[in-house]
């Protein structure tokens, strides 16, 4: 049985001559191709179960009839040819899932092709880690606000306030290096989960322990610090293993930007909760939210790789290293640049985080709820700046900037801008450690001071594309361990700086000398050292 070709060129009548010439040539070629390659089909069995060699075959069953004059003939002819080619290709390819045969001859069901998720796996994990960091700073900032009514109720001095606020950082410093080492061994996701459990339990225990003794309360805050100290290195380890380099600034900005969001959310909630429910409520509520997070995070399988990332873009992070080269880290100038930058940046961040509510209350004569509200504004500014940092930094890298120059530029902005604002705040702050609104002899430029602090915090957000990305640049494999080292240095300002503000305030009776001038000095030192020594080149020991 010979195939019958429906492409009868001689009988076609085209309305448009230019189109007809081109179509006539193509149709002639199709007609000639039918003759040498046709092959009689077997009379039995369904034809679509055969896999035939690639060829062109014409058939009335394959090619629709050419339309009559008066229709859109050119479109119809091209549709006929397209249908012919698609039908031929479908016969030349292996049988579709609906006609695929198993080894026994029975048709097999179609493959189970799962649709791609709306949010890729890696970004779901990034989102959950960002939420953990939100809770992290909520449990950190709650003491900054609660310490005001607690000090009134329990009779604390400024030195006692500094001791309670700094107790957190004793625990925070102790777990930085162990967190980085353990993360390289067992994976950062497990370490992060353990950290959230620890700090949530410590937060839950704070109110009853505060009524026992100052020492007992400090012990609970050390416990919170132990848990939160596990978070930075473990999250960095997860991102180094999961996030491609071209998305790294955005991922790091999203996760560590959760700290800024947590500060803002905590300050929003703490004032009204303390005013209407009492200071213990800020500890109980935030602790319960952390425990709920620990139930959700393991369900996302954070240790699994993202299959949507092409193999050539997968982070180059082999299995856990057998030994971490601590001695090599100590001899690396870029590592020391990050250590110095982390210490200097955190001096300003932690001292302001701990003391701003007290500064607004004591130096500017504001109430607790107003102090909490005004402290919120700089963190809102930082949170608003954060979404721009990652895309801008990644965009500069895409445009051809070296990664090292992008890191130095971002961190330079995070140092130079805040240092200038601190000097201005020192000049504008009224003399004396404690005032009421009535005792202030002259109008205090509160709006200007809050504006300067907001600019300072907003520019500080650029560190998310600076030092916080630098660990992964130097070595994705040891990123968690590196962050453990630098974050240990970054925790000491929480111990030394926060305590020093209280001591200096009692001795000098000056907020400028106790808070703002030391912060500006640290930031300028960090600017010089990081600009001189920092690098983002992959190290030989990486």
PDB file of C-alpha atoms in Angstrom, residues 171-391:
ATOM      1  CA  UNK A 171      27.733  33.357  76.288  1.00  0.00           C
ATOM      2  CA  UNK A 172      27.665  34.753  72.758  1.00  0.00           C
ATOM      3  CA  UNK A 173      31.469  34.876  72.606  1.00  0.00           C
ATOM      4  CA  UNK A 174      31.929  31.357  73.983  1.00  0.00           C
ATOM      5  CA  UNK A 175      30.078  29.537  71.177  1.00  0.00           C
ATOM      6  CA  UNK A 176      31.345  31.389  68.103  1.00  0.00           C
ATOM      7  CA  UNK A 177      34.394  29.251  67.293  1.00  0.00           C
ATOM      8  CA  UNK A 178      32.803  25.949  68.403  1.00  0.00           C
ATOM      9  CA  UNK A 179      29.789  26.778  66.223  1.00  0.00           C
ATOM     10  CA  UNK A 180      31.962  27.250  63.148  1.00  0.00           C
ATOM     11  CA  UNK A 181      33.889  24.029  63.794  1.00  0.00           C
ATOM     12  CA  UNK A 182      30.797  21.915  64.514  1.00  0.00           C
ATOM     13  CA  UNK A 183      29.006  23.356  61.475  1.00  0.00           C
ATOM     14  CA  UNK A 184      31.798  22.149  59.185  1.00  0.00           C
ATOM     15  CA  UNK A 185      31.421  18.664  60.684  1.00  0.00           C
ATOM     16  CA  UNK A 186      27.669  18.067  61.028  1.00  0.00           C
ATOM     17  CA  UNK A 187      26.178  20.847  58.874  1.00  0.00           C
ATOM     18  CA  UNK A 188      24.972  24.297  59.806  1.00  0.00           C
ATOM     19  CA  UNK A 189      21.251  23.480  59.773  1.00  0.00           C
ATOM     20  CA  UNK A 190      21.475  21.193  62.821  1.00  0.00           C
ATOM     21  CA  UNK A 191      23.609  23.705  64.714  1.00  0.00           C
ATOM     22  CA  UNK A 192      21.181  26.549  63.961  1.00  0.00           C
ATOM     23  CA  UNK A 193      18.258  24.464  65.194  1.00  0.00           C
ATOM     24  CA  UNK A 194      20.077  23.736  68.467  1.00  0.00           C
ATOM     25  CA  UNK A 195      20.866  27.426  68.875  1.00  0.00           C
ATOM     26  CA  UNK A 196      17.238  28.546  68.562  1.00  0.00           C
ATOM     27  CA  UNK A 197      16.194  25.947  71.143  1.00  0.00           C
ATOM     28  CA  UNK A 198      18.860  27.136  73.598  1.00  0.00           C
ATOM     29  CA  UNK A 199      18.139  30.843  73.373  1.00  0.00           C
ATOM     30  CA  UNK A 200      14.371  30.341  73.533  1.00  0.00           C
ATOM     31  CA  UNK A 201      14.702  28.360  76.778  1.00  0.00           C
ATOM     32  CA  UNK A 202      17.020  31.003  78.241  1.00  0.00           C
ATOM     33  CA  UNK A 203      14.568  33.775  77.333  1.00  0.00           C
ATOM     34  CA  UNK A 204      11.696  31.852  78.890  1.00  0.00           C
ATOM     35  CA  UNK A 205      13.584  31.545  82.199  1.00  0.00           C
ATOM     36  CA  UNK A 206      14.534  35.237  82.527  1.00  0.00           C
ATOM     37  CA  UNK A 207      11.501  36.675  84.417  1.00  0.00           C
ATOM     38  CA  UNK A 208      11.468  34.219  87.340  1.00  0.00           C
ATOM     39  CA  UNK A 209      15.263  34.329  87.674  1.00  0.00           C
ATOM     40  CA  UNK A 210      15.262  38.146  87.738  1.00  0.00           C
ATOM     41  CA  UNK A 211      13.302  38.064  90.999  1.00  0.00           C
ATOM     42  CA  UNK A 212      15.801  35.647  92.532  1.00  0.00           C
ATOM     43  CA  UNK A 213      18.983  37.679  92.071  1.00  0.00           C
ATOM     44  CA  UNK A 214      20.950  39.790  89.629  1.00  0.00           C
ATOM     45  CA  UNK A 215      23.407  36.919  89.252  1.00  0.00           C
ATOM     46  CA  UNK A 216      20.627  34.460  88.321  1.00  0.00           C
ATOM     47  CA  UNK A 217      19.285  36.834  85.671  1.00  0.00           C
ATOM     48  CA  UNK A 218      22.779  37.269  84.238  1.00  0.00           C
ATOM     49  CA  UNK A 219      23.105  33.465  84.069  1.00  0.00           C
ATOM     50  CA  UNK A 220      19.922  33.248  81.987  1.00  0.00           C
ATOM     51  CA  UNK A 221      21.250  35.907  79.637  1.00  0.00           C
ATOM     52  CA  UNK A 222      24.515  33.989  79.274  1.00  0.00           C
ATOM     53  CA  UNK A 223      22.405  30.982  78.278  1.00  0.00           C
ATOM     54  CA  UNK A 224      20.613  33.095  75.645  1.00  0.00           C
ATOM     55  CA  UNK A 225      24.004  34.224  74.357  1.00  0.00           C
ATOM     56  CA  UNK A 226      25.214  30.626  74.092  1.00  0.00           C
ATOM     57  CA  UNK A 227      22.301  29.832  71.789  1.00  0.00           C
ATOM     58  CA  UNK A 228      22.492  32.971  69.674  1.00  0.00           C
ATOM     59  CA  UNK A 229      26.236  32.516  69.300  1.00  0.00           C
ATOM     60  CA  UNK A 230      25.553  29.391  67.259  1.00  0.00           C
ATOM     61  CA  UNK A 231      23.455  31.252  64.683  1.00  0.00           C
ATOM     62  CA  UNK A 232      25.887  33.330  62.545  1.00  0.00           C
ATOM     63  CA  UNK A 233      28.406  30.577  61.783  1.00  0.00           C
ATOM     64  CA  UNK A 234      25.776  27.911  61.201  1.00  0.00           C
ATOM     65  CA  UNK A 235      23.754  30.106  58.840  1.00  0.00           C
ATOM     66  CA  UNK A 236      26.924  31.082  56.961  1.00  0.00           C
ATOM     67  CA  UNK A 237      27.772  27.394  56.579  1.00  0.00           C
ATOM     68  CA  UNK A 238      24.322  26.657  55.132  1.00  0.00           C
ATOM     69  CA  UNK A 239      24.537  29.523  52.642  1.00  0.00           C
ATOM     70  CA  UNK A 240      28.068  28.616  51.560  1.00  0.00           C
ATOM     71  CA  UNK A 241      26.867  25.105  50.692  1.00  0.00           C
ATOM     72  CA  UNK A 242      23.538  26.104  49.154  1.00  0.00           C
ATOM     73  CA  UNK A 243      23.802  29.524  47.463  1.00  0.00           C
ATOM     74  CA  UNK A 244      25.644  30.183  44.147  1.00  0.00           C
ATOM     75  CA  UNK A 245      28.246  32.960  44.221  1.00  0.00           C
ATOM     76  CA  UNK A 246      26.223  35.300  42.021  1.00  0.00           C
ATOM     77  CA  UNK A 247      23.346  35.231  44.559  1.00  0.00           C
ATOM     78  CA  UNK A 248      25.517  35.406  47.668  1.00  0.00           C
ATOM     79  CA  UNK A 249      25.163  39.096  48.498  1.00  0.00           C
ATOM     80  CA  UNK A 250      21.383  38.865  48.310  1.00  0.00           C
ATOM     81  CA  UNK A 251      21.237  35.749  50.473  1.00  0.00           C
ATOM     82  CA  UNK A 252      23.595  37.123  53.125  1.00  0.00           C
ATOM     83  CA  UNK A 253      21.746  40.446  53.129  1.00  0.00           C
ATOM     84  CA  UNK A 254      18.403  38.670  53.533  1.00  0.00           C
ATOM     85  CA  UNK A 255      19.557  36.457  56.409  1.00  0.00           C
ATOM     86  CA  UNK A 256      21.624  38.952  58.385  1.00  0.00           C
ATOM     87  CA  UNK A 257      19.117  41.667  57.532  1.00  0.00           C
ATOM     88  CA  UNK A 258      16.762  39.675  59.720  1.00  0.00           C
ATOM     89  CA  UNK A 259      18.732  41.074  62.669  1.00  0.00           C
ATOM     90  CA  UNK A 260      17.648  44.587  61.724  1.00  0.00           C
ATOM     91  CA  UNK A 261      14.053  43.496  61.224  1.00  0.00           C
ATOM     92  CA  UNK A 262      14.155  41.723  64.588  1.00  0.00           C
ATOM     93  CA  UNK A 263      15.377  44.867  66.314  1.00  0.00           C
ATOM     94  CA  UNK A 264      12.585  46.894  64.722  1.00  0.00           C
ATOM     95  CA  UNK A 265       9.860  44.341  65.463  1.00  0.00           C
ATOM     96  CA  UNK A 266      11.108  43.862  69.025  1.00  0.00           C
ATOM     97  CA  UNK A 267      11.084  47.588  69.700  1.00  0.00           C
ATOM     98  CA  UNK A 268       7.603  47.928  68.200  1.00  0.00           C
ATOM     99  CA  UNK A 269       6.236  45.225  70.477  1.00  0.00           C
ATOM    100  CA  UNK A 270       8.207  45.829  73.663  1.00  0.00           C
ATOM    101  CA  UNK A 271       6.887  49.299  74.501  1.00  0.00           C
ATOM    102  CA  UNK A 272       3.146  48.484  74.325  1.00  0.00           C
ATOM    103  CA  UNK A 273       3.601  45.057  75.904  1.00  0.00           C
ATOM    104  CA  UNK A 274       5.535  46.472  78.868  1.00  0.00           C
ATOM    105  CA  UNK A 275       3.062  49.318  79.297  1.00  0.00           C
ATOM    106  CA  UNK A 276      -0.116  47.204  79.184  1.00  0.00           C
ATOM    107  CA  UNK A 277       0.966  43.707  80.268  1.00  0.00           C
ATOM    108  CA  UNK A 278       4.247  44.117  82.132  1.00  0.00           C
ATOM    109  CA  UNK A 279       7.908  43.559  81.377  1.00  0.00           C
ATOM    110  CA  UNK A 280       7.834  39.723  81.780  1.00  0.00           C
ATOM    111  CA  UNK A 281       5.543  39.461  78.728  1.00  0.00           C
ATOM    112  CA  UNK A 282       8.314  40.384  76.270  1.00  0.00           C
ATOM    113  CA  UNK A 283      10.326  37.381  77.406  1.00  0.00           C
ATOM    114  CA  UNK A 284       7.483  34.858  77.433  1.00  0.00           C
ATOM    115  CA  UNK A 285       6.047  35.830  74.034  1.00  0.00           C
ATOM    116  CA  UNK A 286       9.364  35.917  72.179  1.00  0.00           C
ATOM    117  CA  UNK A 287      10.450  32.593  73.684  1.00  0.00           C
ATOM    118  CA  UNK A 288       7.275  30.852  72.494  1.00  0.00           C
ATOM    119  CA  UNK A 289       7.773  32.214  68.957  1.00  0.00           C
ATOM    120  CA  UNK A 290      11.287  30.754  68.910  1.00  0.00           C
ATOM    121  CA  UNK A 291      10.069  27.321  69.995  1.00  0.00           C
ATOM    122  CA  UNK A 292       7.442  27.364  67.251  1.00  0.00           C
ATOM    123  CA  UNK A 293      10.182  28.058  64.693  1.00  0.00           C
ATOM    124  CA  UNK A 294      12.063  24.954  65.817  1.00  0.00           C
ATOM    125  CA  UNK A 295       9.029  22.841  64.910  1.00  0.00           C
ATOM    126  CA  UNK A 296       8.821  24.234  61.351  1.00  0.00           C
ATOM    127  CA  UNK A 297      12.450  24.432  60.233  1.00  0.00           C
ATOM    128  CA  UNK A 298      13.261  20.678  60.080  1.00  0.00           C
ATOM    129  CA  UNK A 299      10.218  20.075  57.855  1.00  0.00           C
ATOM    130  CA  UNK A 300      11.935  21.976  54.993  1.00  0.00           C
ATOM    131  CA  UNK A 301      14.876  19.522  54.830  1.00  0.00           C
ATOM    132  CA  UNK A 302      17.505  22.299  55.039  1.00  0.00           C
ATOM    133  CA  UNK A 303      20.407  19.891  54.429  1.00  0.00           C
ATOM    134  CA  UNK A 304      19.164  18.980  50.927  1.00  0.00           C
ATOM    135  CA  UNK A 305      20.740  20.739  47.914  1.00  0.00           C
ATOM    136  CA  UNK A 306      18.628  22.818  45.546  1.00  0.00           C
ATOM    137  CA  UNK A 307      18.138  20.726  42.411  1.00  0.00           C
ATOM    138  CA  UNK A 308      17.061  23.805  40.418  1.00  0.00           C
ATOM    139  CA  UNK A 309      20.591  25.231  40.544  1.00  0.00           C
ATOM    140  CA  UNK A 310      22.549  24.101  37.436  1.00  0.00           C
ATOM    141  CA  UNK A 311      25.556  21.940  38.200  1.00  0.00           C
ATOM    142  CA  UNK A 312      27.993  24.533  36.844  1.00  0.00           C
ATOM    143  CA  UNK A 313      26.596  27.121  39.299  1.00  0.00           C
ATOM    144  CA  UNK A 314      26.515  24.874  42.351  1.00  0.00           C
ATOM    145  CA  UNK A 315      28.748  26.237  45.144  1.00  0.00           C
ATOM    146  CA  UNK A 316      32.140  24.593  45.105  1.00  0.00           C
ATOM    147  CA  UNK A 317      31.883  23.151  48.593  1.00  0.00           C
ATOM    148  CA  UNK A 318      33.026  19.568  48.978  1.00  0.00           C
ATOM    149  CA  UNK A 319      32.369  17.464  52.042  1.00  0.00           C
ATOM    150  CA  UNK A 320      33.305  18.510  55.540  1.00  0.00           C
ATOM    151  CA  UNK A 321      37.029  19.127  55.876  1.00  0.00           C
ATOM    152  CA  UNK A 322      39.096  16.741  57.982  1.00  0.00           C
ATOM    153  CA  UNK A 323      40.958  19.522  59.776  1.00  0.00           C
ATOM    154  CA  UNK A 324      40.367  23.260  60.024  1.00  0.00           C
ATOM    155  CA  UNK A 325      43.634  25.183  59.371  1.00  0.00           C
ATOM    156  CA  UNK A 326      43.486  27.485  62.388  1.00  0.00           C
ATOM    157  CA  UNK A 327      47.178  28.397  62.183  1.00  0.00           C
ATOM    158  CA  UNK A 328      46.825  29.404  58.536  1.00  0.00           C
ATOM    159  CA  UNK A 329      43.905  31.651  59.429  1.00  0.00           C
ATOM    160  CA  UNK A 330      46.093  33.415  62.012  1.00  0.00           C
ATOM    161  CA  UNK A 331      48.703  34.235  59.353  1.00  0.00           C
ATOM    162  CA  UNK A 332      46.232  35.566  56.771  1.00  0.00           C
ATOM    163  CA  UNK A 333      46.009  39.351  56.339  1.00  0.00           C
ATOM    164  CA  UNK A 334      42.494  39.229  54.784  1.00  0.00           C
ATOM    165  CA  UNK A 335      41.266  37.231  57.797  1.00  0.00           C
ATOM    166  CA  UNK A 336      42.688  39.847  60.168  1.00  0.00           C
ATOM    167  CA  UNK A 337      40.970  42.548  58.117  1.00  0.00           C
ATOM    168  CA  UNK A 338      37.608  40.861  58.714  1.00  0.00           C
ATOM    169  CA  UNK A 339      38.392  40.310  62.418  1.00  0.00           C
ATOM    170  CA  UNK A 340      39.187  43.996  62.912  1.00  0.00           C
ATOM    171  CA  UNK A 341      36.197  45.156  60.894  1.00  0.00           C
ATOM    172  CA  UNK A 342      33.856  42.866  62.797  1.00  0.00           C
ATOM    173  CA  UNK A 343      35.093  44.124  66.166  1.00  0.00           C
ATOM    174  CA  UNK A 344      34.878  47.788  65.180  1.00  0.00           C
ATOM    175  CA  UNK A 345      31.491  47.533  63.507  1.00  0.00           C
ATOM    176  CA  UNK A 346      29.939  45.631  66.414  1.00  0.00           C
ATOM    177  CA  UNK A 347      31.257  48.117  68.959  1.00  0.00           C
ATOM    178  CA  UNK A 348      28.829  50.677  67.592  1.00  0.00           C
ATOM    179  CA  UNK A 349      26.038  48.222  66.811  1.00  0.00           C
ATOM    180  CA  UNK A 350      25.935  46.500  70.217  1.00  0.00           C
ATOM    181  CA  UNK A 351      26.497  49.537  72.419  1.00  0.00           C
ATOM    182  CA  UNK A 352      23.746  51.466  70.636  1.00  0.00           C
ATOM    183  CA  UNK A 353      21.453  48.429  70.662  1.00  0.00           C
ATOM    184  CA  UNK A 354      21.865  48.111  74.440  1.00  0.00           C
ATOM    185  CA  UNK A 355      21.887  51.773  75.448  1.00  0.00           C
ATOM    186  CA  UNK A 356      19.684  53.767  73.046  1.00  0.00           C
ATOM    187  CA  UNK A 357      16.433  53.274  75.009  1.00  0.00           C
ATOM    188  CA  UNK A 358      18.220  54.356  78.201  1.00  0.00           C
ATOM    189  CA  UNK A 359      19.821  57.274  76.326  1.00  0.00           C
ATOM    190  CA  UNK A 360      16.436  58.582  75.185  1.00  0.00           C
ATOM    191  CA  UNK A 361      15.024  58.179  78.682  1.00  0.00           C
ATOM    192  CA  UNK A 362      17.934  59.579  80.709  1.00  0.00           C
ATOM    193  CA  UNK A 363      19.610  62.073  78.351  1.00  0.00           C
ATOM    194  CA  UNK A 364      16.522  63.395  76.575  1.00  0.00           C
ATOM    195  CA  UNK A 365      13.964  62.963  79.391  1.00  0.00           C
ATOM    196  CA  UNK A 366      11.498  60.761  77.505  1.00  0.00           C
ATOM    197  CA  UNK A 367       9.146  58.096  78.868  1.00  0.00           C
ATOM    198  CA  UNK A 368       9.655  54.347  78.385  1.00  0.00           C
ATOM    199  CA  UNK A 369       7.125  53.963  75.580  1.00  0.00           C
ATOM    200  CA  UNK A 370       8.467  57.042  73.753  1.00  0.00           C
ATOM    201  CA  UNK A 371      12.048  55.809  74.215  1.00  0.00           C
ATOM    202  CA  UNK A 372      11.095  52.486  72.663  1.00  0.00           C
ATOM    203  CA  UNK A 373       9.354  54.229  69.761  1.00  0.00           C
ATOM    204  CA  UNK A 374      12.256  56.578  69.018  1.00  0.00           C
ATOM    205  CA  UNK A 375      14.773  53.732  69.258  1.00  0.00           C
ATOM    206  CA  UNK A 376      12.704  51.950  66.632  1.00  0.00           C
ATOM    207  CA  UNK A 377      13.179  54.651  63.976  1.00  0.00           C
ATOM    208  CA  UNK A 378      16.913  54.022  63.308  1.00  0.00           C
ATOM    209  CA  UNK A 379      16.262  50.294  62.952  1.00  0.00           C
ATOM    210  CA  UNK A 380      13.439  50.970  60.509  1.00  0.00           C
ATOM    211  CA  UNK A 381      15.887  53.043  58.476  1.00  0.00           C
ATOM    212  CA  UNK A 382      18.383  50.159  58.542  1.00  0.00           C
ATOM    213  CA  UNK A 383      15.679  47.685  57.544  1.00  0.00           C
ATOM    214  CA  UNK A 384      14.535  49.949  54.693  1.00  0.00           C
ATOM    215  CA  UNK A 385      18.083  50.202  53.341  1.00  0.00           C
ATOM    216  CA  UNK A 386      18.787  46.459  53.544  1.00  0.00           C
ATOM    217  CA  UNK A 387      16.800  45.336  50.438  1.00  0.00           C
ATOM    218  CA  UNK A 388      18.901  47.634  48.238  1.00  0.00           C
ATOM    219  CA  UNK A 389      22.285  46.495  49.507  1.00  0.00           C
ATOM    220  CA  UNK A 390      22.451  42.979  48.070  1.00  0.00           C
ATOM    221  CA  UNK A 391      21.111  43.737  44.554  1.00  0.00           C
TER     222      UNK A 391
END
